[in-house]
Short mmCIF file of C-alpha atoms and ligand atoms in Angstrom, two decimals:
data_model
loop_
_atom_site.label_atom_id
_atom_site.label_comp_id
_atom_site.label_asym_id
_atom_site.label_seq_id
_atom_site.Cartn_x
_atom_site.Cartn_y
_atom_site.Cartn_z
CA UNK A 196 -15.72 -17.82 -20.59
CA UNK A 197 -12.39 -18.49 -18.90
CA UNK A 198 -11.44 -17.83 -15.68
CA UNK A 199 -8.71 -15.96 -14.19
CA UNK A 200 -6.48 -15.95 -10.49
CA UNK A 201 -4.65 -12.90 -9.78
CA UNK A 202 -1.92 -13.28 -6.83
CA UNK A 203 -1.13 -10.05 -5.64
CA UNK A 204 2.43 -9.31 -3.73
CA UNK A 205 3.62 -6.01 -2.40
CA UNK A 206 1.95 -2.59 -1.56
CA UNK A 207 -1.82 -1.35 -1.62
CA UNK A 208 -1.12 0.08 -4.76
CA UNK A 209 -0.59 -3.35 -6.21
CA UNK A 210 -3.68 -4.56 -4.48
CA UNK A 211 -5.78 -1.81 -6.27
CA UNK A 212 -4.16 -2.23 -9.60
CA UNK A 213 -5.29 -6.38 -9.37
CA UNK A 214 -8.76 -4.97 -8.73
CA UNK A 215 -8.60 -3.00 -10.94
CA UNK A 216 -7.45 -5.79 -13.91
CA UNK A 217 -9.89 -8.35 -12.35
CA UNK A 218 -12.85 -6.22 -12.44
CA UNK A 219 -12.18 -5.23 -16.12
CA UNK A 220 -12.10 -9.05 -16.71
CA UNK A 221 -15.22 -9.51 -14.87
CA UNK A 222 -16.99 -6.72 -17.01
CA UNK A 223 -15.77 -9.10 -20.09
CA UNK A 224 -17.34 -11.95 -18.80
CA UNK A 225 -14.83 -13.87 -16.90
CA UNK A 226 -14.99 -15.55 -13.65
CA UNK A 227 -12.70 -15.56 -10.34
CA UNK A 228 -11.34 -18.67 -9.98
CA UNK A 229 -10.79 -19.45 -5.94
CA UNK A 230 -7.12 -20.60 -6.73
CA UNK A 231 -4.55 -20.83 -9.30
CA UNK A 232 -5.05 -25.09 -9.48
CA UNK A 233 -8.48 -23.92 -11.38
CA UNK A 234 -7.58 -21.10 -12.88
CA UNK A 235 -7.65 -21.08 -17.13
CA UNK A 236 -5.36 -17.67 -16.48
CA UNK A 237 -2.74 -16.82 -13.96
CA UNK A 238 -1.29 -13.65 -13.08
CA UNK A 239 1.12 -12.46 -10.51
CA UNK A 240 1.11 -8.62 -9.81
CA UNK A 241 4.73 -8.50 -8.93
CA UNK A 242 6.59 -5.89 -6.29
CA UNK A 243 10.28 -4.62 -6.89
CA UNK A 244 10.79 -3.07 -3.94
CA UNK A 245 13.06 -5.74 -2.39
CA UNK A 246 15.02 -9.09 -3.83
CA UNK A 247 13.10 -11.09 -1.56
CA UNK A 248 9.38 -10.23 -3.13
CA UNK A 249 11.16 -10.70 -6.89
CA UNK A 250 12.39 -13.79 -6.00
CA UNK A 251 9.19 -15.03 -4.36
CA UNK A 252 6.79 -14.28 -7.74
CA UNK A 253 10.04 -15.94 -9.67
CA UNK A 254 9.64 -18.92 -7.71
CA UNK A 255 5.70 -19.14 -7.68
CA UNK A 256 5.76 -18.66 -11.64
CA UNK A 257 8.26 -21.41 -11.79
CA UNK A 258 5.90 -24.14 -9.88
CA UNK A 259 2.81 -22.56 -11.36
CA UNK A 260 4.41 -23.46 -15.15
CA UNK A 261 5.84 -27.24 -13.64
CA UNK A 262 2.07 -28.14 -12.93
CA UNK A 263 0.24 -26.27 -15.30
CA UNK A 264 2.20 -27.02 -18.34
CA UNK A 265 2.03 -30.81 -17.95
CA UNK A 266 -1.22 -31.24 -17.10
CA UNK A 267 -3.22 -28.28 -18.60
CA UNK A 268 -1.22 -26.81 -21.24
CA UNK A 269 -3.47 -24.02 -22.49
CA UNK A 270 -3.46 -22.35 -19.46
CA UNK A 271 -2.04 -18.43 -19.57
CA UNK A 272 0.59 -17.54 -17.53
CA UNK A 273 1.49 -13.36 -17.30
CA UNK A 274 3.52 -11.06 -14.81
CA UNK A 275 2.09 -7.77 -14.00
CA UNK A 276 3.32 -5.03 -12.24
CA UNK A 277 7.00 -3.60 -11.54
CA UNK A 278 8.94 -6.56 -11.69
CA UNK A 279 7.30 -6.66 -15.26
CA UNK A 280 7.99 -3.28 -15.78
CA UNK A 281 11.29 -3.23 -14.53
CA UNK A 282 12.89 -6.89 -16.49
CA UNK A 283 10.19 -6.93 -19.40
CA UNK A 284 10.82 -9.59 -22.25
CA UNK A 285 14.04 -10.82 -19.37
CA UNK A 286 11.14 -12.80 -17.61
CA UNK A 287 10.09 -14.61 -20.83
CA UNK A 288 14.11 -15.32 -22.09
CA UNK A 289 14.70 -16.95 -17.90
CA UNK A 290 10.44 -18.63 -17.83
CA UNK A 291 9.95 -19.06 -21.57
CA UNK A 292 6.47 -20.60 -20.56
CA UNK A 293 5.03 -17.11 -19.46
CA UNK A 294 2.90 -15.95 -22.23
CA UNK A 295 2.17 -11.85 -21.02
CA UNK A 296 4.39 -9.20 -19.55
CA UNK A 297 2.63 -6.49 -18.42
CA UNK A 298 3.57 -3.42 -17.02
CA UNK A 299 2.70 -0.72 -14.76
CA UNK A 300 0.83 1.61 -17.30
CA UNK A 301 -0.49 -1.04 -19.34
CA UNK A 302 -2.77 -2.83 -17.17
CA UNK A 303 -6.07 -1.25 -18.90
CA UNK A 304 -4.77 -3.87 -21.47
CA UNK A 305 -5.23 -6.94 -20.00
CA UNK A 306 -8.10 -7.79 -21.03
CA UNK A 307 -7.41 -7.10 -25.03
CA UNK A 308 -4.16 -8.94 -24.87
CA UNK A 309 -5.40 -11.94 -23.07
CA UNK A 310 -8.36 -12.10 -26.02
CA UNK A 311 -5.17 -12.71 -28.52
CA UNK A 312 -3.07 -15.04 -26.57
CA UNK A 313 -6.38 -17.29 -25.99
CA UNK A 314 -7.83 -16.89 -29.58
CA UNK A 315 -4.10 -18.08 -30.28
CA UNK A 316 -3.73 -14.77 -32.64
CA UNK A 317 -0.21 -14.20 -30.70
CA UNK A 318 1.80 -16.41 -28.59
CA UNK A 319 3.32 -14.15 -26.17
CA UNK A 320 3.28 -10.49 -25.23
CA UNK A 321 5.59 -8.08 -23.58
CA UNK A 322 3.90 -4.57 -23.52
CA UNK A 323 6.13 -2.25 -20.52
CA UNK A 324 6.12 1.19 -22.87
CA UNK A 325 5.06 4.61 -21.36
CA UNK A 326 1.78 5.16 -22.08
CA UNK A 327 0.33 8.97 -21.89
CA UNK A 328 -3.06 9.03 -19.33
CA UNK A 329 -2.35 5.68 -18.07
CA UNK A 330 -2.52 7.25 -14.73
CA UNK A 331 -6.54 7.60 -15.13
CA UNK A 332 -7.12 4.08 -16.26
CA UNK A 333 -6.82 2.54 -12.74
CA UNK A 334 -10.49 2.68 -12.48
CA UNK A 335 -12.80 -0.30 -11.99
CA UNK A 336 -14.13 -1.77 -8.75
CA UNK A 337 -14.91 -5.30 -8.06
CA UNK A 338 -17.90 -4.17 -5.47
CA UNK A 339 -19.50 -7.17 -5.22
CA UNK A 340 -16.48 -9.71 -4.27
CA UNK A 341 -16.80 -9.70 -0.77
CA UNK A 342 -18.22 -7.76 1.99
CA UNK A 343 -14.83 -6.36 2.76
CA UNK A 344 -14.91 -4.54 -0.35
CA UNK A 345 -18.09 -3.14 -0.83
CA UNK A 346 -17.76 -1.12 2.29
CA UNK A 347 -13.96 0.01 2.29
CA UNK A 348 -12.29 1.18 -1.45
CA UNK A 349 -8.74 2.06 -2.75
CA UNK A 350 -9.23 4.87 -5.28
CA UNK A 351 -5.98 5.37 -7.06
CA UNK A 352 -5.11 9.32 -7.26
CA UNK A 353 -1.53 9.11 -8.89
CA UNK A 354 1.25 7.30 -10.48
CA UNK A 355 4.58 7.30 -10.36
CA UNK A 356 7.09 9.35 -7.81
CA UNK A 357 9.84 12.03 -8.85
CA UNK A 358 11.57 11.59 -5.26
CA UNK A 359 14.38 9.22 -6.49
CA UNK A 360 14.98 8.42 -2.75
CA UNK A 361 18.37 6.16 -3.34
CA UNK A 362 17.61 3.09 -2.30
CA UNK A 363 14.36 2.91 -4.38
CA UNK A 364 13.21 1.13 -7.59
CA UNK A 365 9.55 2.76 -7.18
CA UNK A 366 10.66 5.59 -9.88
CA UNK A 367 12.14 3.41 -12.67
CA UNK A 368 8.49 0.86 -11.96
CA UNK A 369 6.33 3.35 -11.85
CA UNK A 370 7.50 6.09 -13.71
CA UNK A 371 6.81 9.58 -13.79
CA UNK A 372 4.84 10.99 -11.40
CA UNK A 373 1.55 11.70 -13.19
CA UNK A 374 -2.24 12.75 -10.97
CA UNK A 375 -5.52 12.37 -12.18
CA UNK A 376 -7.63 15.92 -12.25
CA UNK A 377 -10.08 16.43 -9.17
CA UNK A 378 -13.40 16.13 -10.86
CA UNK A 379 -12.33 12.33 -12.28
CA UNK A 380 -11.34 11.11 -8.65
CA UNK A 381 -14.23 12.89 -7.45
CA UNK A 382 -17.15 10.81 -10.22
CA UNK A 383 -15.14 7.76 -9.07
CA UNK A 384 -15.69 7.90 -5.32
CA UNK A 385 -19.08 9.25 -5.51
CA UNK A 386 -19.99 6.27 -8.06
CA UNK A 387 -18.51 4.20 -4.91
CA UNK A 388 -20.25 5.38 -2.61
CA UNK A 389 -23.54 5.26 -4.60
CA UNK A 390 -22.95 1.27 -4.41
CA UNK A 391 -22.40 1.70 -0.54
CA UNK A 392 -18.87 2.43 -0.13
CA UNK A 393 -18.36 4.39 3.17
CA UNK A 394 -14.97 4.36 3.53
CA UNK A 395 -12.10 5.46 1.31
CA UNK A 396 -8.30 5.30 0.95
CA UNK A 397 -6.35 7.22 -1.90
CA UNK A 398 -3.77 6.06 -2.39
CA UNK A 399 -0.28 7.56 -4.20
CA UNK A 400 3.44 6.91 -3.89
CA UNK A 401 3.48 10.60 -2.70
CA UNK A 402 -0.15 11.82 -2.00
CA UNK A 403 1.00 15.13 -0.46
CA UNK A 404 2.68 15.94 -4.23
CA UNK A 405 -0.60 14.96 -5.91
CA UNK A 406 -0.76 17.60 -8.77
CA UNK A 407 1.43 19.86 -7.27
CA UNK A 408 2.52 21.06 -10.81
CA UNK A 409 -1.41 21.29 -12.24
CA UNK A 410 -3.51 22.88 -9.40
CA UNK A 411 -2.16 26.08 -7.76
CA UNK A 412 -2.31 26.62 -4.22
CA UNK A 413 -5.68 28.16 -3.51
CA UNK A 414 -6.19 30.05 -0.09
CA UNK A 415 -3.36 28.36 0.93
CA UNK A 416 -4.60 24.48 0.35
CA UNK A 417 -2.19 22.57 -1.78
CA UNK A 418 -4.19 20.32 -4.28
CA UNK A 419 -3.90 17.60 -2.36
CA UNK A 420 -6.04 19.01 0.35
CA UNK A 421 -8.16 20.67 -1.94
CA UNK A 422 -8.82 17.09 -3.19
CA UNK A 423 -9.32 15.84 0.37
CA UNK A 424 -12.14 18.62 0.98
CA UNK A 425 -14.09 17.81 -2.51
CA UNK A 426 -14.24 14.39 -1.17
CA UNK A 427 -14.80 14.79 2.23
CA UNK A 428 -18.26 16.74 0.59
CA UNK A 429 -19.19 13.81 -0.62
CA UNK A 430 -22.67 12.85 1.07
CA UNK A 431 -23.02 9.10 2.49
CA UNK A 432 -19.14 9.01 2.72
CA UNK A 433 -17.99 8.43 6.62
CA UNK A 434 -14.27 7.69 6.77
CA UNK A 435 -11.34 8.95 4.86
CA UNK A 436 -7.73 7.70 4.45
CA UNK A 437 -4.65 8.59 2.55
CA UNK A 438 -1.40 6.52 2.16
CA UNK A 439 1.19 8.04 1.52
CA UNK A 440 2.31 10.89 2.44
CA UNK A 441 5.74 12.45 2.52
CA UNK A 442 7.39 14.40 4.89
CA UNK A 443 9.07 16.38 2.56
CA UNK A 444 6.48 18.82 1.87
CA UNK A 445 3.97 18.15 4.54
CA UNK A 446 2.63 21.07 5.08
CA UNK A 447 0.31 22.70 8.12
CA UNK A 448 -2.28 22.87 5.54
CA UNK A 449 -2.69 18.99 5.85
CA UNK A 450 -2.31 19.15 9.41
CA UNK A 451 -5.22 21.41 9.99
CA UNK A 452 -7.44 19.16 7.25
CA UNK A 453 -6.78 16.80 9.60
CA UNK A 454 -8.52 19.45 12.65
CA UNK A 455 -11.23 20.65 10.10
CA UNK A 456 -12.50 17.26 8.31
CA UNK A 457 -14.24 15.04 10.75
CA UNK A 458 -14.90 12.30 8.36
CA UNK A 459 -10.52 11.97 7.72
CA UNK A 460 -10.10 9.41 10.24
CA UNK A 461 -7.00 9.68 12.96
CA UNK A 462 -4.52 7.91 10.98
CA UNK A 463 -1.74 8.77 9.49
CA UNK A 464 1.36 5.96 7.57
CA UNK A 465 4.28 8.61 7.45
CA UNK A 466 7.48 6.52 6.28
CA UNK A 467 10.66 7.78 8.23
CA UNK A 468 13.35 5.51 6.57
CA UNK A 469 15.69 5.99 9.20
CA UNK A 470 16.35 8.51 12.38
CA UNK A 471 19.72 9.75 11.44
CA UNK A 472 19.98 13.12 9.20
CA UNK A 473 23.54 11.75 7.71
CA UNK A 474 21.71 8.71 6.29
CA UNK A 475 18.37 10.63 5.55
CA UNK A 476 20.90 12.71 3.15
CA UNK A 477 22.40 9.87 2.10
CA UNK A 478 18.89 8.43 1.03
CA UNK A 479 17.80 11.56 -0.68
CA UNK A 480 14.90 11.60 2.01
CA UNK A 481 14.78 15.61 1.61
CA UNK A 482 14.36 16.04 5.64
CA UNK A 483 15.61 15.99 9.16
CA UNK A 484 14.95 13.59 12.04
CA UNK A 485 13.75 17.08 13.84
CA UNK A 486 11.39 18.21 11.21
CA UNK A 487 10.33 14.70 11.28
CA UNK A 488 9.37 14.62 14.83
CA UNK A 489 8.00 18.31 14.26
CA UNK A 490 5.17 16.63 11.77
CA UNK A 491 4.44 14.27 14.65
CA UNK A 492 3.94 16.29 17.27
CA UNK A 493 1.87 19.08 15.00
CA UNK A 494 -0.62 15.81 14.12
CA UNK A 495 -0.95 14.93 17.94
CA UNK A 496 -1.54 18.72 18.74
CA UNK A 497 -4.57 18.47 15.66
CA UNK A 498 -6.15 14.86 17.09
CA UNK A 499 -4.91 13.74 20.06
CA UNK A 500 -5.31 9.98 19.89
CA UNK A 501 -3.92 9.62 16.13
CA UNK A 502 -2.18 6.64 15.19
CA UNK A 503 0.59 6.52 13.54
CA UNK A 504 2.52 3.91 11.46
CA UNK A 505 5.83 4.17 9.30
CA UNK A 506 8.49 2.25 7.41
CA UNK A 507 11.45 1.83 8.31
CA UNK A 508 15.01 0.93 6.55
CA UNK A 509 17.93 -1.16 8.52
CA UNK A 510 21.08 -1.85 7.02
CA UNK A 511 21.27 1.10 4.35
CA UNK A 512 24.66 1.44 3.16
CA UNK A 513 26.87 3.77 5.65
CA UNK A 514 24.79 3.19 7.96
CA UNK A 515 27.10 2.56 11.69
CA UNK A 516 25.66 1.87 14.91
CA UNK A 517 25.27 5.47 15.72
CA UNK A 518 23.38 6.02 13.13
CA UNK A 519 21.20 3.07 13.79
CA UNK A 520 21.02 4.43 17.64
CA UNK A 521 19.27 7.45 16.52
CA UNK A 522 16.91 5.30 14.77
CA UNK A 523 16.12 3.58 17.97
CA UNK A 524 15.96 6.85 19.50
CA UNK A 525 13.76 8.28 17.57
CA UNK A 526 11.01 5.46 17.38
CA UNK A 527 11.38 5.70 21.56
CA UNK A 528 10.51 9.17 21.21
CA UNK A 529 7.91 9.15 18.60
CA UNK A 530 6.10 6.02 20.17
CA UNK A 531 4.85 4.55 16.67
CA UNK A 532 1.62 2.37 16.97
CA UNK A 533 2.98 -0.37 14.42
CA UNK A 534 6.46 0.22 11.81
CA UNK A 535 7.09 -1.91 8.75
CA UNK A 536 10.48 -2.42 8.76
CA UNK A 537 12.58 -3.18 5.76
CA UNK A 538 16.61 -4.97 5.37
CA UNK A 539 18.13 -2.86 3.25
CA UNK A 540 18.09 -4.74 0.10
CA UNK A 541 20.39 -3.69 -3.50
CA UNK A 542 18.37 -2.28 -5.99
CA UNK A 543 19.80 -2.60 -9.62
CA UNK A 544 20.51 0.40 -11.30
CA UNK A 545 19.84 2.63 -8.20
CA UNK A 546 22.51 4.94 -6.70
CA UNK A 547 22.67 3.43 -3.29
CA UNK A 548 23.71 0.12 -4.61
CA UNK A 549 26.91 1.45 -5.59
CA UNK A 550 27.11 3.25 -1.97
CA UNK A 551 30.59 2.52 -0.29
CA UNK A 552 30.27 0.39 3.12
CA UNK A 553 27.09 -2.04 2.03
CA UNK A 554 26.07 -3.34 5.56
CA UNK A 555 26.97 -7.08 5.99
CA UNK A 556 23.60 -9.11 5.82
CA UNK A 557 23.81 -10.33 9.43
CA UNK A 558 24.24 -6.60 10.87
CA UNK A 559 21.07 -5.98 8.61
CA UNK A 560 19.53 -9.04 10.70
CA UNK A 561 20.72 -7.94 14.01
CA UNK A 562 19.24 -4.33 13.65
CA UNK A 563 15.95 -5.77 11.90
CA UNK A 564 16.00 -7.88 15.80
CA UNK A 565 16.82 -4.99 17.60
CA UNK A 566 14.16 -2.46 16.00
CA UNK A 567 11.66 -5.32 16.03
CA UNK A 568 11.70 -5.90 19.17
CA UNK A 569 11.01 -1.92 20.02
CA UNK A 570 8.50 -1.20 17.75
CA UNK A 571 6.31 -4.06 19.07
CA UNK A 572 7.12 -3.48 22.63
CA UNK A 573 5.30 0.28 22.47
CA UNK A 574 3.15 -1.43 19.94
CA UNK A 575 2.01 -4.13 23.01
CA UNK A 576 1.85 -1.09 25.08
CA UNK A 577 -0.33 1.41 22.77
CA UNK A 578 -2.44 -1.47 22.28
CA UNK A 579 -3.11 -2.78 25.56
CA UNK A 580 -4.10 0.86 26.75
CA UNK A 581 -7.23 0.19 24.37
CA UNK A 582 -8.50 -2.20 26.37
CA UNK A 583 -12.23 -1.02 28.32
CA UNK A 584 -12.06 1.35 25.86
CA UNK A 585 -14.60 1.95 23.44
CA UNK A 586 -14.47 2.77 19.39
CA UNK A 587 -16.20 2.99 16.96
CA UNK A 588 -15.55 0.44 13.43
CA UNK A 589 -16.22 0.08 10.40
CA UNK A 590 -17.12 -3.79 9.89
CA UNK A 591 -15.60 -5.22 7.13
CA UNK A 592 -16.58 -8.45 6.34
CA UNK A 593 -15.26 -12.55 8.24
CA UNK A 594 -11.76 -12.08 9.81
CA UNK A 595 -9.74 -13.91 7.21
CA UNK A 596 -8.61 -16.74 10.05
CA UNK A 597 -12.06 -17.48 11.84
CA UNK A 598 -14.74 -16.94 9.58
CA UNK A 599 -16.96 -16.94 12.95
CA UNK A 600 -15.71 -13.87 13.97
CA UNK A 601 -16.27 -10.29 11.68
CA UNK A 602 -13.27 -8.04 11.78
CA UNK A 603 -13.57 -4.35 11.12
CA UNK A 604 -10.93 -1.14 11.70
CA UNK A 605 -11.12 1.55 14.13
CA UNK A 606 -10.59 5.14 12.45
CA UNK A 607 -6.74 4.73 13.89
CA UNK A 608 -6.53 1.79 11.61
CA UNK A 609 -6.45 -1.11 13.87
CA UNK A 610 -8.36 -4.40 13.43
CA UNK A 611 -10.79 -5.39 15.60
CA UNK A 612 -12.46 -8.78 15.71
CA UNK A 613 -15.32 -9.49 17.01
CA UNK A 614 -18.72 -12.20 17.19
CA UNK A 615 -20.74 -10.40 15.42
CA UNK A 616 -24.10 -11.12 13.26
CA UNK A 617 -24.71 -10.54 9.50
CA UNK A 618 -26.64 -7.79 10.36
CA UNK A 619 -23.45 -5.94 11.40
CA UNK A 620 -21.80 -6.12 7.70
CA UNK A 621 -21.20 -2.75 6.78
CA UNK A 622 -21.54 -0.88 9.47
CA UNK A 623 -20.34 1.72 11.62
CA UNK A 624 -20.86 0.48 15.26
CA UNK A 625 -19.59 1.16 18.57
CA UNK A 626 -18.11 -1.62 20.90
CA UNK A 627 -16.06 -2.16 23.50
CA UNK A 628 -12.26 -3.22 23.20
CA UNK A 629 -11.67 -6.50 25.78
CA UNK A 630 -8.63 -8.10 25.21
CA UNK A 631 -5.85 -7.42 22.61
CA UNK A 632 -3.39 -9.83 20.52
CA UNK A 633 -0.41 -9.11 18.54
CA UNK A 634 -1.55 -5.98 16.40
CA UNK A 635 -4.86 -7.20 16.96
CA UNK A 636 -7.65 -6.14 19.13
CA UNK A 637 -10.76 -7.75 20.66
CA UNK A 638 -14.17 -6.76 21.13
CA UNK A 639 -17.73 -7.10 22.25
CA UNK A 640 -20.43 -5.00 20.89
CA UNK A 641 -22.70 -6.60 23.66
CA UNK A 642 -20.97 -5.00 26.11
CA UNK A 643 -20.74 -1.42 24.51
CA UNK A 644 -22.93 0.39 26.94
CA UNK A 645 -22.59 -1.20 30.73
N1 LIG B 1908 6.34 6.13 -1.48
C1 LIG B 1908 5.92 4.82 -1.08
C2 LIG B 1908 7.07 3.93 -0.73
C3 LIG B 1908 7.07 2.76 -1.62
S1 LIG B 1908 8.23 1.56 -1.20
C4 LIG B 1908 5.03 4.97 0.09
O1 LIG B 1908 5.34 5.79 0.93
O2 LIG B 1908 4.04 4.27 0.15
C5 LIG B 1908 7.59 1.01 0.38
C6 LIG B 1908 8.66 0.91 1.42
O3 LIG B 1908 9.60 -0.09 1.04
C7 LIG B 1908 9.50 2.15 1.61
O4 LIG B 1908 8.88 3.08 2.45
C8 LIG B 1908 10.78 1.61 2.19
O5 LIG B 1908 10.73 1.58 3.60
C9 LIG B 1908 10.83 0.18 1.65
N2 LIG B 1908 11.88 0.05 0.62
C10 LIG B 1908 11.94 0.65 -0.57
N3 LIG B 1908 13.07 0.32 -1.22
C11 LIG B 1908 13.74 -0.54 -0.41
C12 LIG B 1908 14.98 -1.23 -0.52
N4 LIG B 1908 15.78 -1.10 -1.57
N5 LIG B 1908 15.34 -2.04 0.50
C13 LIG B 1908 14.55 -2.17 1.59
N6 LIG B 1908 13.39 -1.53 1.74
C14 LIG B 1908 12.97 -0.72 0.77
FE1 LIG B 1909 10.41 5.32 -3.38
FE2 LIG B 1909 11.13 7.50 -2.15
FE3 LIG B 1909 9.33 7.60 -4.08
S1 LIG B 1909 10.68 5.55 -1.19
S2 LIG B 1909 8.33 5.64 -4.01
S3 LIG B 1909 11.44 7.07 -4.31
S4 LIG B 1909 9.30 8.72 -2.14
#
């Protein structure tokens, strides 16, 4: 049977969905290949969201097809993903060596489609059409890859997003936004945790919308946190996670799930874009800096020691130095534990790239300096205040750098690493934080109880 490399860029989403396809090919009888040099398939789940990540699976694809096609010409070469979804049969006319184009609601297809380029029935295949139910077809778990994920899933609750925020692609990828029913996300994570799951992360564009339009509000729970309590009563399942969330429509419904559900862990990714309401509006963000901070401060009240991460957008179009004060302001105020932060980057076909006053690039730079430097001064800060204390993780499997250390998350979301012994794969443990690193904390479990 062949043997397939997936390399995955962008969001978690994108992660799941490669699981997702791999595990399907798995089930058909094909094996991972450790890298693309011995791969008899290679596919790049591609990400949209900015230039830069389009230009970096471009580039890959390009080198992967120089090597491949000279020395091992039947290999496959496909795109997944937006950038598939959003350029289609474009990618094949600019890299005519890429056999598959696959989009974002046709990845249950792999698997078929790969059969006919490798029995040679077709020669290449663009499939990015709309496909009814696709949302429920994110489904299969590779459980027995690695230690990381047989303790720690991504279930996928939604597609798509109906926000149309400006400056984003996201919509035009991903589509519609379409939720699976309770009961089917429900099987999934109880199969999960069956095969010893015991943490899990659903995951949406906009989880606080999921099925909005299908479930009614029932004693004043939204579906979403109706969802979140049929999970949470799943037995043998310790840690919950959600990303993300929206501030538009956040309501105190979520905020006291977060009081009421012990095993929905202190952590909460809440994307604020940008601190100023002119260029919230201007974004389509549908809120204020103030209700913003409101959210915050509502979470803190419900568990004290959350923490909180966001995303972050320099250099939108409009966007002045006062605007980009209040930005700074704002993250001073809120005190974020870690922000992704994004340059501005043109979109085709979306309304902010035709926004008067486009930010010159090295303004975009400067800011991207400036906020950097912020967020990971109160990130040093937040982080360093760990230290003598003790949490609790979730082990996870060899740190990815040092495979002599284990690395696991505490229910605020931050890595821990740690020397640990087999025996402490997969488990919930206590120990005692010692030292920290950028983003990164240390521990000792030996230590946990002097
Ligand atoms: N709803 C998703 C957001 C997906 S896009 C979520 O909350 O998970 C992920 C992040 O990319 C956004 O929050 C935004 O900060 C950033 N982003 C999106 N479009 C962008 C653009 N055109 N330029 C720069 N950053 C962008
Ligand atoms: Fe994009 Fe805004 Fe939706 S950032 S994914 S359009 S919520």
């Amino acid at each position: 049977m062949p043997s397939v490399y997936i390399k995955t860029y962008g969001c978690q989403m994108n992660e799941r969905d490669s699981e997702a396809v791999a595990a399907q090919l798995v089930t058909k009888g094909y094996t991972l290949a450790p890298s693309e040099t011995l791969a008899d398939v290679i596919l790049l789940n591609t990400c949209s969201v900015r230039d830069f990540a389009e230009q970096k699976a471009i580039g890959k694809m390009q080198n992967i097809a120089a090597e491949t096609r000279r020395a091992r010409p039947g290999v496959v070469l496909g795109f997944m993903g937006c950038m598939a979804q959003s350029r289609g049969r474009e990618l094949i006319d600019q890299l005519p060596d890429v056999d598959l184009v696959l989009g974002t609601q046709k990845f249950h297809r792999a698997g078929d489609y790969l059969d006919e380029i490798l029995a040679g029935r077709r020669k290449q295949i663009v499939d990015v059409a709309e496909e009814s139910g696709s949302e429920a077809t994110i489904r299969e778990h590779l459980l027995n890859g690695s230690a990381k994920k047989s303790v720690s899933a991504f279930v996928s609750i939604m597609q798509g997003c109906n926000q149309y925020c400006t400056f984003c692609i996201v919509p035009y990828t991903r589509g519609e936004e379409r939720s699976r029913t309770i009961p089917d996300i429900v099987a999934e994570c109880r199969q999960l945790v069956a095969a010893g799951v015991r943490e899990i992360t659903l995951l949406g564009q906009i989880v606080n919308s999921f099925a909005k339009r299908d479930i009614p509000v029932r004693d004043g729970l939204s579906a979403f946190v109706q969802l979140l309590e049929a999970v949470h009563a799943i037995d043998g399942l310790e840690r919950i996670r959600f990303t993300s969330p929206h501030p538009k429509g956040y309501g105190d419904d979520l905020i006291a799930a977060y009081a009421r559900l012990p095993k929905l862990c202190e952590s909460a990714h809440l994307p604020l874009q940008s601190g100023s309401d002119r260029i919230l509006k201007l974004m389509h963000r549908g809120y204020t800096r103030e209700r913003f901070a409101t959210i915050i401060q509502k979470l803190r009240a419900a568990r004290p020691n959350v923490g909180i991460t966001t995303d972050i957008i320099v250099g939108f179009p409009g966007e002045t130095d006062a605007d980009f004060a209040q930005t700074l302001e704002l993250c001073r105020e809120v005190r974020f534990d870690n922000a992704f932060i994004f340059k501005y980057s043109e979109r085709r076909d979306t309304p902010a790239a035709a926004m008067p006053d486009q930010v010159p690039q090295e303004v975009r730079e400067q800011r991207n300096a400036a906020l950097l430097e912020l967020i990971n001064g109160i990130g040093r800060e937040k982080y360093d205040a760990y230290v003598g204390q003790t949490v609790q993780i979730l082990v996870e499997g060899p740190s990815k750098k040092n495979a002599a250390r284990l690395t696991g998350r505490t229910r605020c979301n931050k890595i821990v690493l740690f020397e640990g012994a087999d025996r402490h794969l997969g488990q919930l443990m206590d120990l005692k934080i010692t030292r920290t690193g950028s983003f990164t904390l240390y521990g000792d479990p030996a230590i946990v109880n002097l």
